Structure formats: structure tokens, C-alpha cells
Amino acid sequence: MRYTQYMLNTLKETPSDAEVISHQLMLRSGMIRKVAAGIYSYLPLGLRSLRKVENIVREEMNRAGAIEILMPMVVPAELWEESGRWEQYGKELLRIKDRKESPFCLGPTHEEVVTDIARREIRSYRQLPVNLYQIQTKFRDEIRPRFGLMRGREFIMKDAYSFDLDEQGADQAYEKMYQAYRRIFTRCGLNFRAVEADTGNIGGSASHEFMVLADAGEDAIVSCDSCEYAANVEKAELGDPGQSAAAAAQEMKKVLTPARKTIEDVALFLETSADQLVKTLIVQTDTGETVAVLLRGDRELNEIKLCRLLGCNWVEMAPEELVVKATGAPSGFAGPVGLKLRILADFEVAVMSDFIVGANEKDAHYTGANLGRDFAVETFSDLRQAVSGDPCPRCGGKLQSWRGIEVGHVFKLGTKYSAAMNATVLDDQGQDQVLYMGCYGIGVGRTVAAAVEQNHDEHGIIWPMPIAPFQVLVTMVNPKDQAVVEAAEALYGELQSRGIEVLLDDRDERPGSKFKDADLLGIPLRVTVGARALKEGSLELQQRSSGERTMLPIAEAADALAQQVRDALC
Ligand code: 9G3
């Protein structure tokens, strides 16, 4: 492709509303343009990378035996009413009406549509197993779309759905997809982890997320430094420490802590540290219950673990007036002593002694509080967020925490949708059996953005060869110098005849700005055709990733470059 005949406009300035580097660089390198909040156009350069990821996904899904279909963007409400999800989702589900006032939605995911296909097309166990997938546009009306393609409202997803006769079959389908995902993200050149994840409200019994490690990642994950265990921090298990608390050494004493409400302020005021405090959270559940949850002062509540313990869908911190009503004091002074609420506590509290708690009295705390003597706990459980240094629940090694970008998510769905929609097959006894399902998603655009998050420097993108928009960039330093033009054109033609994807920068611009663009675009191999080196019969090759420069004899350049592309692809 010739730059002068391409539509590619790089930007010198970083757009102000782009907060993460991938968003900034994908705008500046002319890959995407915003149409509306969370809605983007892929310009030619961006589309090339998107298609590369799609093709890797397609190849590995086909290799895993999945069959490609294409389902509609616009989905009739009836299907979502059958599954019961029409009422379950709020404004995130974009509902529309057609000219006859019939209700539809823009599909955010396609469990209902694909289960409808299955119940019509799959009637006998002999047809199983089946795995149907699509690469298709989704819409989710996120409250705060941001970070460019990383959290868009309209986005391209590969979503696959497996159908099996029983749980064992579904487990095999899940394992096949898990391995296919590992191949996909490895081929994309990404550093990723597959982590145990919460099944959320999609239902089903197990799920794993595929996380690209990057500081801008919205998810927190932990991985063990000694074994394969890795989990989303929402799911990471923390076992019971086991040992018991040391015997009480102090009497409980009320101390004044005027206007000291936060853990940090109280610890500072009482000249101690947060891990010597026990914080009392007053929590309300969607089932209308108010409970007190105790955690060591320096820990965070894991709400998903609390919901699992209480058997509710969500929890939130009680509003101030409820805290006052329940504890007799404003928030910041709540404590377990004399509290007339169910008291739950994280395992860690069970091994603490002589600690500080709110006194359920304005501007007062107790020091020297001890379990048993001063208050009782109804249930101890794993209720806190895991952090670096915590023990691995599998091998006792150390957990390390990372930020991750979720690019893939695989779920065991069981019969949640097939039962609701009566998707069955006749088994070998002629009996109707409800199909066992799994569902498997990859954010294709998000994968491109995650690759940029993980592969860039201060000058711009550093594309992994398998998903680079072009493989070689040939820059004419001076397009007015006939020798330069001839050599560059010759190389351009020879590379194309070898099937190499090459962008020829034939613009009549200052060399400096062309070099800056070369760094920004991040095409892996960059050849500079300049008059001086030509006189010595050579071209300059620079590796975008290492910055390493070598001189290539003109006669060998095309073969050498083609070999380097092949080496970088496998
Ligand atoms: C909705 C809306 C948003 C949603 C969903 C439904 C996420 C929803 C979970 C999934 C599960 C899997 C198949 C591919 C892999 C992920 N956000 N989920 O179900 F109505 Cl508005 O999508 N689906």
C-alpha cells in the first residue's frame, strides 16, 4: 500500500478525552475515530489489525471443531422474555421498537438466539456435540463507556455456544475452548493469564477469564508464584488461617477519638497501625437484610464472597441514617460490642486479640477488645479481597496481584437457557434430554487495544507481528531523489511479490516527521531508503521492538525481510 494513496492521518497531539495509552495511540496512529461515546469507526489501519485478530480467532475456533454462524444484531423481545432476561436487565440493554411498535433489543449477547437455533436444528443426540460461534457486533449501553475500544458500547465479540447431551460432554467442550483460547492469545503475541472467575449472574457452574496483564487493566487478578493457580480477585479463595487468637492481654477500655472516623485517622491518633483495628461495615442486601461485617482494618470487603455467604444478589453499604439507627453512632464509630445485628467476620478476625473497634458512640473507640469476652461473631468466613503476599489456596505459595484486561471469558452454563427455552434432544433411549451448554466470548476489538496496552513505548505502538496492520514499512527519505525512489519502489514490488504486507511511505514530507510516524505506527520491520546508504548499496533496517539497526545489502533485502517476517510469525 502506498501512503499517499491510503487514508491514514496520524495526530501529533494526544486527544484530551483519551485516558489510557491504547486509546491515545489508536487515535493518534489513525486506527479508530470516535463517532459517539463508546462507538467507534475502524479506519483502514485499525481494521487491518482487527481482521488479523478475527482471523486468528476463526482459525482456532475452526480447529477446535466449532462451526461459524451469524446471528442478527436486532433481537425480538419474545426470546428474552422466554429466558426471563427481558425484565432482568436495566438500561444497559438497549431496547427499541420497530414501525409496528414491536419490542426488540440490540443484542448484548446471544444465548437466547442461539438456543432458539439449537432447539429447532438439533433434535437428536447423534448430532452432538455442537459448538456454534459468530464474530458479530454487540451493543451494551454502558453507563460510563471509556478507554476507547476497551470499554465501548458497540463492540465486536466472538461468542461461541456449545451444546452437549450431559455435563461430561459440556466439560469436554469447555476444556476444548479453554485450550483454543490459550492458542489464540498466544498467537496474538499477548502475555495473558487464564484465571478462575466468578460466574456472575449469567448462571452456570464455572468460569475462567483470560486476562492480558497491563497496568491500565480494570480487573485485579492474583496468581501464585509456585503453582498454576490464578484467579480474579473477586473469586480468589483465602483459606481459614487455622491458628487461634493469642489470649487477651488487655482489658477493654473506651478511648476518645474526636472526629477520627477513618481507619487511618484512628490508627494515627491512637499511635497504632490499621492491622490492629477491626472495622465494622454495616451492609444492606438486596433481600432487605442489614448485617455487620468485621474485617481487619487494612483489608477490603469482597462483596461477591459476602453475597455467596448470605445467598443474595448484591450488597451495598448502609446509608448513614441506617448506621446511626443500628449502632447509635454516626458512621466511623460502628463496632461489634453490644451491637444488635447479625455479626459476620472474615477468618482473619478470629486470630486477632487486643484490637481496636468502634464504640458505637460518637468520637469513641474501644481498645483492648477481644472476641468471646467482649462480643460474639455468628459466622467466620472468607470475606476479604486477596492481596499480594496472601497464601495460595492450592499450594500455600505466595499470591502476586496484577491488573488485567479481560479479553476472553468462558462459562459453563449448564441448562439455564436450554431448560428455560425447552431445547432438548432425543437420547439413545428415545427420551427427551435438556441440552447442556457452555458459552465462550472474546472481545476482538478489546484484544487489539490490550495488545497496544502491552506493546508500546514513549514513541508509539510496537506491534506483535501476527496482528500488525502491516509487516514492513518502507520509508523513502527523499521522494525527490530518483535513486531513492527507484530502490524503494523495487523493494516494495519484491516484497509484495513475496506476499509481504508492506506500507510504502512515499510522502513528500520532512524525514523527521516521517520517522516519528514510523515509530508511532509501530510496524515491526522498518526499512529506510536514503541516498547516502544507497551509494554504498545498502538500506537501513530497524526492528521497532528492539530499536536494533542493521544495514541490508540491496540485493538481499527482500529475502532477508521476508525471512524475518516468517520468523516473527511462528
Ligand atoms: C445483557 C447485557 C449485558 C450483559 C449481558 C446481558 C454480560 C450478559 C454475560 C455474558 C456471558 C457470555 C456469551 C459470550 C461470552 C460471555 N453483559 N453478560 O449476559 F443483557 Cl445488557 O455475555 N455471553
mmCIF file of N, CA and C in Angstrom, residues 192-312:
data_model
loop_
_atom_site.group_PDB
_atom_site.id
_atom_site.type_symbol
_atom_site.label_atom_id
_atom_site.label_comp_id
_atom_site.label_asym_id
_atom_site.label_seq_id
_atom_site.Cartn_x
_atom_site.Cartn_y
_atom_site.Cartn_z
ATOM 1 N N PHE A 192 -0.686 -13.257 28.821
ATOM 2 C CA PHE A 192 -2.014 -13.353 29.433
ATOM 3 C C PHE A 192 -2.018 -14.416 30.512
ATOM 4 N N ARG A 193 -3.046 -14.387 31.353
ATOM 5 C CA ARG A 193 -3.294 -15.442 32.346
ATOM 6 C C ARG A 193 -4.739 -15.878 32.240
ATOM 7 N N ALA A 194 -4.986 -17.173 32.346
ATOM 8 C CA ALA A 194 -6.360 -17.674 32.478
ATOM 9 C C ALA A 194 -6.630 -17.766 33.973
ATOM 10 N N VAL A 195 -7.645 -17.062 34.436
ATOM 11 C CA VAL A 195 -7.893 -17.011 35.882
ATOM 12 C C VAL A 195 -9.281 -17.541 36.202
ATOM 13 N N GLU A 196 -9.390 -18.174 37.359
ATOM 14 C CA GLU A 196 -10.705 -18.631 37.821
ATOM 15 C C GLU A 196 -11.543 -17.381 38.076
ATOM 16 N N ALA A 197 -12.797 -17.446 37.645
ATOM 17 C CA ALA A 197 -13.618 -16.234 37.745
ATOM 18 C C ALA A 197 -14.970 -16.573 38.345
ATOM 19 N N ASP A 198 -15.650 -15.535 38.750
ATOM 20 C CA ASP A 198 -16.988 -15.711 39.305
ATOM 21 C C ASP A 198 -17.957 -15.911 38.148
ATOM 22 N N THR A 199 -19.008 -16.705 38.350
ATOM 23 C CA THR A 199 -19.927 -16.927 37.222
ATOM 24 C C THR A 199 -20.899 -15.756 37.077
ATOM 25 N N GLY A 200 -20.902 -14.852 38.086
ATOM 26 C CA GLY A 200 -21.770 -13.668 37.939
ATOM 27 C C GLY A 200 -23.219 -14.094 37.809
ATOM 28 N N ASN A 201 -24.044 -13.211 37.202
ATOM 29 C CA ASN A 201 -25.468 -13.589 37.146
ATOM 30 C C ASN A 201 -25.807 -14.286 35.830
ATOM 31 N N ILE A 202 -24.756 -14.734 35.116
ATOM 32 C CA ILE A 202 -25.055 -15.468 33.884
ATOM 33 C C ILE A 202 -25.506 -16.881 34.250
ATOM 34 N N GLY A 203 -25.221 -17.222 35.519
ATOM 35 C CA GLY A 203 -25.630 -18.575 35.937
ATOM 36 C C GLY A 203 -24.516 -19.543 35.590
ATOM 37 N N GLY A 204 -24.806 -20.841 35.689
ATOM 38 C CA GLY A 204 -23.766 -21.795 35.308
ATOM 39 C C GLY A 204 -22.860 -22.074 36.504
ATOM 40 N N SER A 205 -21.902 -23.004 36.282
ATOM 41 C CA SER A 205 -21.201 -23.522 37.465
ATOM 42 C C SER A 205 -19.721 -23.179 37.498
ATOM 43 N N ALA A 206 -19.163 -22.723 36.408
ATOM 44 C CA ALA A 206 -17.725 -22.421 36.460
ATOM 45 C C ALA A 206 -17.441 -21.406 35.371
ATOM 46 N N SER A 207 -16.330 -20.667 35.577
ATOM 47 C CA SER A 207 -15.935 -19.764 34.501
ATOM 48 C C SER A 207 -14.481 -19.384 34.681
ATOM 49 N N HIS A 208 -13.839 -19.105 33.572
ATOM 50 C CA HIS A 208 -12.456 -18.593 33.588
ATOM 51 C C HIS A 208 -12.433 -17.329 32.741
ATOM 52 N N GLU A 209 -11.614 -16.386 33.170
ATOM 53 C CA GLU A 209 -11.398 -15.171 32.379
ATOM 54 C C GLU A 209 -9.970 -15.226 31.838
ATOM 55 N N PHE A 210 -9.802 -14.711 30.629
ATOM 56 C CA PHE A 210 -8.458 -14.605 30.052
ATOM 57 C C PHE A 210 -8.058 -13.138 30.149
ATOM 58 N N MET A 211 -7.003 -12.909 30.929
ATOM 59 C CA MET A 211 -6.616 -11.543 31.260
ATOM 60 C C MET A 211 -5.268 -11.212 30.612
ATOM 61 N N VAL A 212 -5.247 -10.091 29.891
ATOM 62 C CA VAL A 212 -3.967 -9.580 29.391
ATOM 63 C C VAL A 212 -3.397 -8.705 30.495
ATOM 64 N N LEU A 213 -2.200 -8.987 30.940
ATOM 65 C CA LEU A 213 -1.615 -8.230 32.066
ATOM 66 C C LEU A 213 -1.232 -6.843 31.563
ATOM 67 N N ALA A 214 -1.801 -5.823 32.217
ATOM 68 C CA ALA A 214 -1.476 -4.441 31.844
ATOM 69 C C ALA A 214 -1.929 -3.541 32.982
ATOM 70 N N ASP A 215 -1.130 -2.513 33.284
ATOM 71 C CA ASP A 215 -1.434 -1.644 34.421
ATOM 72 C C ASP A 215 -2.767 -0.916 34.253
ATOM 73 N N ALA A 216 -3.199 -0.708 32.997
ATOM 74 C CA ALA A 216 -4.470 0.003 32.779
ATOM 75 C C ALA A 216 -5.644 -0.957 32.908
ATOM 76 N N GLY A 217 -5.363 -2.213 33.186
ATOM 77 C CA GLY A 217 -6.453 -3.197 33.278
ATOM 78 C C GLY A 217 -7.433 -2.828 34.376
ATOM 79 N N GLU A 218 -8.720 -3.007 34.099
ATOM 80 C CA GLU A 218 -9.744 -2.658 35.095
ATOM 81 C C GLU A 218 -9.927 -3.775 36.100
ATOM 82 N N ASP A 219 -9.414 -4.977 35.791
ATOM 83 C CA ASP A 219 -9.620 -6.110 36.705
ATOM 84 C C ASP A 219 -8.366 -6.360 37.528
ATOM 85 N N ALA A 220 -8.595 -6.845 38.751
ATOM 86 C CA ALA A 220 -7.464 -7.208 39.610
ATOM 87 C C ALA A 220 -7.419 -8.726 39.669
ATOM 88 N N ILE A 221 -6.239 -9.288 39.407
ATOM 89 C CA ILE A 221 -6.116 -10.755 39.484
ATOM 90 C C ILE A 221 -4.945 -11.089 40.402
ATOM 91 N N VAL A 222 -4.959 -12.327 40.905
ATOM 92 C CA VAL A 222 -3.825 -12.809 41.696
ATOM 93 C C VAL A 222 -3.351 -14.105 41.066
ATOM 94 N N SER A 223 -2.031 -14.327 41.071
ATOM 95 C CA SER A 223 -1.514 -15.597 40.560
ATOM 96 C C SER A 223 -0.445 -16.086 41.523
ATOM 97 N N CYS A 224 -0.322 -17.384 41.638
ATOM 98 C CA CYS A 224 0.601 -17.977 42.609
ATOM 99 C C CYS A 224 2.007 -18.035 42.017
ATOM 100 N N ASP A 225 3.003 -17.765 42.870
ATOM 101 C CA ASP A 225 4.390 -17.801 42.345
ATOM 102 C C ASP A 225 4.947 -19.217 42.337
ATOM 103 N N SER A 226 4.143 -20.198 42.841
ATOM 104 C CA SER A 226 4.694 -21.568 42.888
ATOM 105 C C SER A 226 3.883 -22.569 42.095
ATOM 106 N N CYS A 227 2.588 -22.306 41.863
ATOM 107 C CA CYS A 227 1.787 -23.282 41.091
ATOM 108 C C CYS A 227 0.955 -22.528 40.058
ATOM 109 N N GLU A 228 0.083 -23.256 39.354
ATOM 110 C CA GLU A 228 -0.657 -22.669 38.227
ATOM 111 C C GLU A 228 -1.859 -21.839 38.688
ATOM 112 N N TYR A 229 -2.130 -21.826 40.004
ATOM 113 C CA TYR A 229 -3.358 -21.140 40.467
ATOM 114 C C TYR A 229 -3.352 -19.670 40.076
ATOM 115 N N ALA A 230 -4.470 -19.219 39.514
ATOM 116 C CA ALA A 230 -4.641 -17.787 39.242
ATOM 117 C C ALA A 230 -6.137 -17.515 39.294
ATOM 118 N N ALA A 231 -6.529 -16.375 39.826
ATOM 119 C CA ALA A 231 -7.958 -16.086 39.961
ATOM 120 C C ALA A 231 -8.202 -14.590 39.908
ATOM 121 N N ASN A 232 -9.414 -14.259 39.431
ATOM 122 C CA ASN A 232 -9.866 -12.873 39.565
ATOM 123 C C ASN A 232 -9.948 -12.634 41.067
ATOM 124 N N VAL A 233 -9.570 -11.449 41.492
ATOM 125 C CA VAL A 233 -9.524 -11.185 42.935
ATOM 126 C C VAL A 233 -10.919 -11.350 43.548
ATOM 127 N N GLU A 234 -11.956 -11.204 42.694
ATOM 128 C CA GLU A 234 -13.331 -11.402 43.197
ATOM 129 C C GLU A 234 -13.545 -12.845 43.622
ATOM 130 N N LYS A 235 -12.775 -13.747 42.993
ATOM 131 C CA LYS A 235 -13.006 -15.191 43.206
ATOM 132 C C LYS A 235 -11.925 -15.782 44.096
ATOM 133 N N ALA A 236 -10.769 -15.091 44.208
ATOM 134 C CA ALA A 236 -9.602 -15.726 44.856
ATOM 135 C C ALA A 236 -9.963 -16.164 46.268
ATOM 136 N N GLU A 237 -9.747 -17.453 46.555
ATOM 137 C CA GLU A 237 -10.107 -18.003 47.867
ATOM 138 C C GLU A 237 -8.975 -17.756 48.854
ATOM 139 N N LEU A 238 -9.363 -17.450 50.098
ATOM 140 C CA LEU A 238 -8.366 -17.316 51.169
ATOM 141 C C LEU A 238 -8.804 -18.261 52.283
ATOM 142 N N GLY A 239 -8.047 -19.298 52.499
ATOM 143 C CA GLY A 239 -8.459 -20.314 53.480
ATOM 144 C C GLY A 239 -8.441 -19.753 54.897
ATOM 145 N N ASP A 240 -8.992 -20.561 55.806
ATOM 146 C CA ASP A 240 -9.002 -20.210 57.226
ATOM 147 C C ASP A 240 -7.562 -20.294 57.739
ATOM 148 N N PRO A 241 -7.017 -19.198 58.332
ATOM 149 C CA PRO A 241 -5.604 -19.243 58.766
ATOM 150 C C PRO A 241 -5.344 -20.400 59.718
ATOM 151 N N GLY A 242 -6.427 -20.855 60.390
ATOM 152 C CA GLY A 242 -6.250 -22.061 61.199
ATOM 153 C C GLY A 242 -5.814 -21.769 62.618
ATOM 154 N N GLN A 243 -4.716 -21.034 62.805
ATOM 155 C CA GLN A 243 -4.260 -20.874 64.206
ATOM 156 C C GLN A 243 -5.295 -20.074 64.990
ATOM 157 N N SER A 244 -5.251 -20.125 66.330
ATOM 158 C CA SER A 244 -6.260 -19.393 67.111
ATOM 159 C C SER A 244 -5.641 -18.103 67.652
ATOM 160 N N ALA A 245 -6.496 -17.243 68.198
ATOM 161 C CA ALA A 245 -6.023 -15.940 68.673
ATOM 162 C C ALA A 245 -5.184 -16.120 69.937
ATOM 163 N N ALA A 246 -4.249 -15.234 70.131
ATOM 164 C CA ALA A 246 -3.488 -15.228 71.400
ATOM 165 C C ALA A 246 -4.456 -14.836 72.521
ATOM 166 N N ALA A 247 -4.181 -15.235 73.746
ATOM 167 C CA ALA A 247 -5.080 -14.904 74.878
ATOM 168 C C ALA A 247 -5.112 -13.388 75.051
ATOM 169 N N ALA A 248 -6.268 -12.894 75.517
ATOM 170 C CA ALA A 248 -6.440 -11.458 75.758
ATOM 171 C C ALA A 248 -5.395 -11.001 76.774
ATOM 172 N N ALA A 249 -4.736 -9.896 76.497
ATOM 173 C CA ALA A 249 -3.742 -9.379 77.457
ATOM 174 C C ALA A 249 -4.210 -8.028 77.994
ATOM 175 N N GLN A 250 -5.253 -7.468 77.373
ATOM 176 C CA GLN A 250 -5.690 -6.138 77.818
ATOM 177 C C GLN A 250 -7.168 -6.183 78.209
ATOM 178 N N GLU A 251 -7.522 -5.295 79.154
ATOM 179 C CA GLU A 251 -8.931 -5.046 79.431
ATOM 180 C C GLU A 251 -9.453 -4.133 78.314
ATOM 181 N N MET A 252 -10.740 -4.231 78.007
ATOM 182 C CA MET A 252 -11.294 -3.330 77.008
ATOM 183 C C MET A 252 -11.490 -1.966 77.651
ATOM 184 N N LYS A 253 -11.070 -0.902 76.920
ATOM 185 C CA LYS A 253 -11.127 0.448 77.501
ATOM 186 C C LYS A 253 -11.712 1.385 76.456
ATOM 187 N N LYS A 254 -12.615 2.249 76.851
ATOM 188 C CA LYS A 254 -13.159 3.229 75.918
ATOM 189 C C LYS A 254 -12.205 4.405 75.846
ATOM 190 N N VAL A 255 -11.878 4.839 74.642
ATOM 191 C CA VAL A 255 -10.981 5.999 74.482
ATOM 192 C C VAL A 255 -11.661 7.006 73.566
ATOM 193 N N LEU A 256 -11.389 8.306 73.817
ATOM 194 C CA LEU A 256 -11.969 9.338 72.966
ATOM 195 C C LEU A 256 -11.159 9.456 71.681
ATOM 196 N N THR A 257 -11.871 9.453 70.566
ATOM 197 C CA THR A 257 -11.176 9.619 69.271
ATOM 198 C C THR A 257 -11.931 10.712 68.497
ATOM 199 N N PRO A 258 -11.833 11.961 69.002
ATOM 200 C CA PRO A 258 -12.662 13.056 68.469
ATOM 201 C C PRO A 258 -12.516 13.202 66.946
ATOM 202 N N ALA A 259 -13.630 13.016 66.264
ATOM 203 C CA ALA A 259 -13.751 13.232 64.804
ATOM 204 C C ALA A 259 -12.809 12.340 64.015
ATOM 205 N N ARG A 260 -12.265 11.305 64.669
ATOM 206 C CA ARG A 260 -11.426 10.348 63.931
ATOM 207 C C ARG A 260 -12.347 9.242 63.444
ATOM 208 N N LYS A 261 -12.707 9.295 62.130
ATOM 209 C CA LYS A 261 -13.703 8.332 61.620
ATOM 210 C C LYS A 261 -13.051 7.245 60.767
ATOM 211 N N THR A 262 -11.965 7.624 60.056
ATOM 212 C CA THR A 262 -11.412 6.614 59.121
ATOM 213 C C THR A 262 -10.406 5.737 59.869
ATOM 214 N N ILE A 263 -10.179 4.572 59.327
ATOM 215 C CA ILE A 263 -9.222 3.628 59.907
ATOM 216 C C ILE A 263 -7.876 4.313 60.059
ATOM 217 N N GLU A 264 -7.437 5.014 59.010
ATOM 218 C CA GLU A 264 -6.113 5.657 59.029
ATOM 219 C C GLU A 264 -6.057 6.690 60.146
ATOM 220 N N ASP A 265 -7.134 7.537 60.269
ATOM 221 C CA ASP A 265 -7.108 8.598 61.303
ATOM 222 C C ASP A 265 -7.093 7.998 62.705
ATOM 223 N N VAL A 266 -7.901 6.963 62.909
ATOM 224 C CA VAL A 266 -7.959 6.354 64.255
ATOM 225 C C VAL A 266 -6.616 5.717 64.583
ATOM 226 N N ALA A 267 -6.049 5.001 63.605
ATOM 227 C CA ALA A 267 -4.752 4.329 63.849
ATOM 228 C C ALA A 267 -3.688 5.366 64.179
ATOM 229 N N LEU A 268 -3.696 6.461 63.436
ATOM 230 C CA LEU A 268 -2.707 7.530 63.650
ATOM 231 C C LEU A 268 -2.913 8.135 65.044
ATOM 232 N N PHE A 269 -4.161 8.437 65.356
ATOM 233 C CA PHE A 269 -4.483 9.111 66.626
ATOM 234 C C PHE A 269 -4.109 8.229 67.813
ATOM 235 N N LEU A 270 -4.329 6.923 67.670
ATOM 236 C CA LEU A 270 -4.033 6.007 68.795
ATOM 237 C C LEU A 270 -2.632 5.416 68.678
ATOM 238 N N GLU A 271 -1.857 6.007 67.742
ATOM 239 C CA GLU A 271 -0.450 5.608 67.550
ATOM 240 C C GLU A 271 -0.284 4.098 67.379
ATOM 241 N N THR A 272 -1.139 3.574 66.457
ATOM 242 C CA THR A 272 -1.027 2.157 66.137
ATOM 243 C C THR A 272 -1.183 2.012 64.621
ATOM 244 N N SER A 273 -1.360 0.785 64.116
ATOM 245 C CA SER A 273 -1.479 0.616 62.655
ATOM 246 C C SER A 273 -2.812 -0.044 62.332
ATOM 247 N N ALA A 274 -3.225 0.100 61.079
ATOM 248 C CA ALA A 274 -4.559 -0.332 60.650
ATOM 249 C C ALA A 274 -4.792 -1.807 60.931
ATOM 250 N N ASP A 275 -3.715 -2.602 60.909
ATOM 251 C CA ASP A 275 -3.924 -4.058 61.115
ATOM 252 C C ASP A 275 -4.180 -4.386 62.585
ATOM 253 N N GLN A 276 -4.168 -3.357 63.486
ATOM 254 C CA GLN A 276 -4.527 -3.585 64.892
ATOM 255 C C GLN A 276 -5.980 -3.191 65.145
ATOM 256 N N LEU A 277 -6.656 -2.732 64.039
ATOM 257 C CA LEU A 277 -8.065 -2.343 64.169
ATOM 258 C C LEU A 277 -8.937 -3.406 63.531
ATOM 259 N N VAL A 278 -10.198 -3.456 63.952
ATOM 260 C CA VAL A 278 -11.204 -4.262 63.243
ATOM 261 C C VAL A 278 -12.309 -3.295 62.829
ATOM 262 N N LYS A 279 -12.524 -3.224 61.499
ATOM 263 C CA LYS A 279 -13.561 -2.300 61.037
ATOM 264 C C LYS A 279 -14.893 -3.046 60.958
ATOM 265 N N THR A 280 -15.950 -2.302 61.258
ATOM 266 C CA THR A 280 -17.309 -2.870 61.277
ATOM 267 C C THR A 280 -18.110 -2.202 60.161
ATOM 268 N N LEU A 281 -18.398 -2.990 59.113
ATOM 269 C CA LEU A 281 -19.177 -2.449 57.992
ATOM 270 C C LEU A 281 -20.643 -2.809 58.211
ATOM 271 N N ILE A 282 -21.518 -1.818 58.108
ATOM 272 C CA ILE A 282 -22.972 -2.091 58.198
ATOM 273 C C ILE A 282 -23.457 -2.194 56.758
ATOM 274 N N VAL A 283 -23.932 -3.385 56.382
ATOM 275 C CA VAL A 283 -24.201 -3.717 54.985
ATOM 276 C C VAL A 283 -25.664 -4.100 54.799
ATOM 277 N N GLN A 284 -26.245 -3.604 53.688
ATOM 278 C CA GLN A 284 -27.628 -3.983 53.344
ATOM 279 C C GLN A 284 -27.610 -4.916 52.138
ATOM 280 N N THR A 285 -28.519 -5.903 52.119
ATOM 281 C CA THR A 285 -28.561 -6.825 50.969
ATOM 282 C C THR A 285 -29.801 -6.531 50.128
ATOM 283 N N ASP A 286 -29.791 -7.062 48.891
ATOM 284 C CA ASP A 286 -30.981 -6.849 48.032
ATOM 285 C C ASP A 286 -32.165 -7.620 48.586
ATOM 286 N N THR A 287 -31.906 -8.529 49.523
ATOM 287 C CA THR A 287 -33.031 -9.268 50.146
ATOM 288 C C THR A 287 -33.504 -8.534 51.398
ATOM 289 N N GLY A 288 -33.040 -7.299 51.590
ATOM 290 C CA GLY A 288 -33.586 -6.446 52.651
ATOM 291 C C GLY A 288 -32.989 -6.678 54.018
ATOM 292 N N GLU A 289 -31.882 -7.404 54.112
ATOM 293 C CA GLU A 289 -31.264 -7.679 55.405
ATOM 294 C C GLU A 289 -30.175 -6.650 55.708
ATOM 295 N N THR A 290 -29.965 -6.351 56.983
ATOM 296 C CA THR A 290 -28.844 -5.487 57.393
ATOM 297 C C THR A 290 -27.959 -6.317 58.296
ATOM 298 N N VAL A 291 -26.685 -6.439 57.936
ATOM 299 C CA VAL A 291 -25.761 -7.237 58.751
ATOM 300 C C VAL A 291 -24.502 -6.417 59.017
ATOM 301 N N ALA A 292 -23.759 -6.811 60.043
ATOM 302 C CA ALA A 292 -22.465 -6.180 60.342
ATOM 303 C C ALA A 292 -21.381 -7.144 59.886
ATOM 304 N N VAL A 293 -20.387 -6.599 59.186
ATOM 305 C CA VAL A 293 -19.294 -7.447 58.704
ATOM 306 C C VAL A 293 -17.987 -6.909 59.297
ATOM 307 N N LEU A 294 -17.225 -7.784 59.957
ATOM 308 C CA LEU A 294 -15.962 -7.362 60.585
ATOM 309 C C LEU A 294 -14.791 -7.788 59.713
ATOM 310 N N LEU A 295 -13.870 -6.851 59.507
ATOM 311 C CA LEU A 295 -12.647 -7.145 58.733
ATOM 312 C C LEU A 295 -11.474 -6.491 59.453
ATOM 313 N N ARG A 296 -10.292 -7.053 59.295
ATOM 314 C CA ARG A 296 -9.109 -6.373 59.827
ATOM 315 C C ARG A 296 -9.019 -5.006 59.145
ATOM 316 N N GLY A 297 -8.550 -4.014 59.873
ATOM 317 C CA GLY A 297 -8.617 -2.619 59.432
ATOM 318 C C GLY A 297 -8.008 -2.348 58.066
ATOM 319 N N ASP A 298 -7.004 -3.129 57.691
ATOM 320 C CA ASP A 298 -6.309 -2.835 56.429
ATOM 321 C C ASP A 298 -6.803 -3.725 55.298
ATOM 322 N N ARG A 299 -7.952 -4.380 55.477
ATOM 323 C CA ARG A 299 -8.471 -5.266 54.427
ATOM 324 C C ARG A 299 -9.696 -4.653 53.758
ATOM 325 N N GLU A 300 -10.009 -5.154 52.543
ATOM 326 C CA GLU A 300 -11.208 -4.703 51.812
ATOM 327 C C GLU A 300 -12.226 -5.828 51.748
ATOM 328 N N LEU A 301 -13.505 -5.471 51.846
ATOM 329 C CA LEU A 301 -14.563 -6.478 51.740
ATOM 330 C C LEU A 301 -14.657 -6.982 50.309
ATOM 331 N N ASN A 302 -14.798 -8.302 50.141
ATOM 332 C CA ASN A 302 -15.094 -8.868 48.815
ATOM 333 C C ASN A 302 -16.598 -9.117 48.782
ATOM 334 N N GLU A 303 -17.303 -8.246 48.060
ATOM 335 C CA GLU A 303 -18.770 -8.280 48.120
ATOM 336 C C GLU A 303 -19.323 -9.563 47.508
ATOM 337 N N ILE A 304 -18.610 -10.106 46.510
ATOM 338 C CA ILE A 304 -19.105 -11.339 45.860
ATOM 339 C C ILE A 304 -19.064 -12.494 46.854
ATOM 340 N N LYS A 305 -17.994 -12.525 47.665
ATOM 341 C CA LYS A 305 -17.900 -13.590 48.663
ATOM 342 C C LYS A 305 -18.991 -13.422 49.715
ATOM 343 N N LEU A 306 -19.306 -12.166 50.076
ATOM 344 C CA LEU A 306 -20.353 -11.913 51.087
ATOM 345 C C LEU A 306 -21.710 -12.346 50.529
ATOM 346 N N CYS A 307 -21.958 -12.004 49.245
ATOM 347 C CA CYS A 307 -23.237 -12.398 48.627
ATOM 348 C C CYS A 307 -23.368 -13.913 48.618
ATOM 349 N N ARG A 308 -22.253 -14.582 48.334
ATOM 350 C CA ARG A 308 -22.320 -16.044 48.292
ATOM 351 C C ARG A 308 -22.651 -16.585 49.690
ATOM 352 N N LEU A 309 -22.091 -15.968 50.736
ATOM 353 C CA LEU A 309 -22.359 -16.417 52.115
ATOM 354 C C LEU A 309 -23.811 -16.140 52.488
ATOM 355 N N LEU A 310 -24.319 -14.950 52.103
ATOM 356 C CA LEU A 310 -25.675 -14.540 52.511
ATOM 357 C C LEU A 310 -26.734 -15.035 51.529
ATOM 358 N N GLY A 311 -26.280 -15.551 50.366
ATOM 359 C CA GLY A 311 -27.255 -16.030 49.375
ATOM 360 C C GLY A 311 -28.070 -14.894 48.787
ATOM 361 N N CYS A 312 -27.412 -13.753 48.563
ATOM 362 C CA CYS A 312 -28.142 -12.628 47.946
ATOM 363 C C CYS A 312 -27.475 -12.259 46.626
#
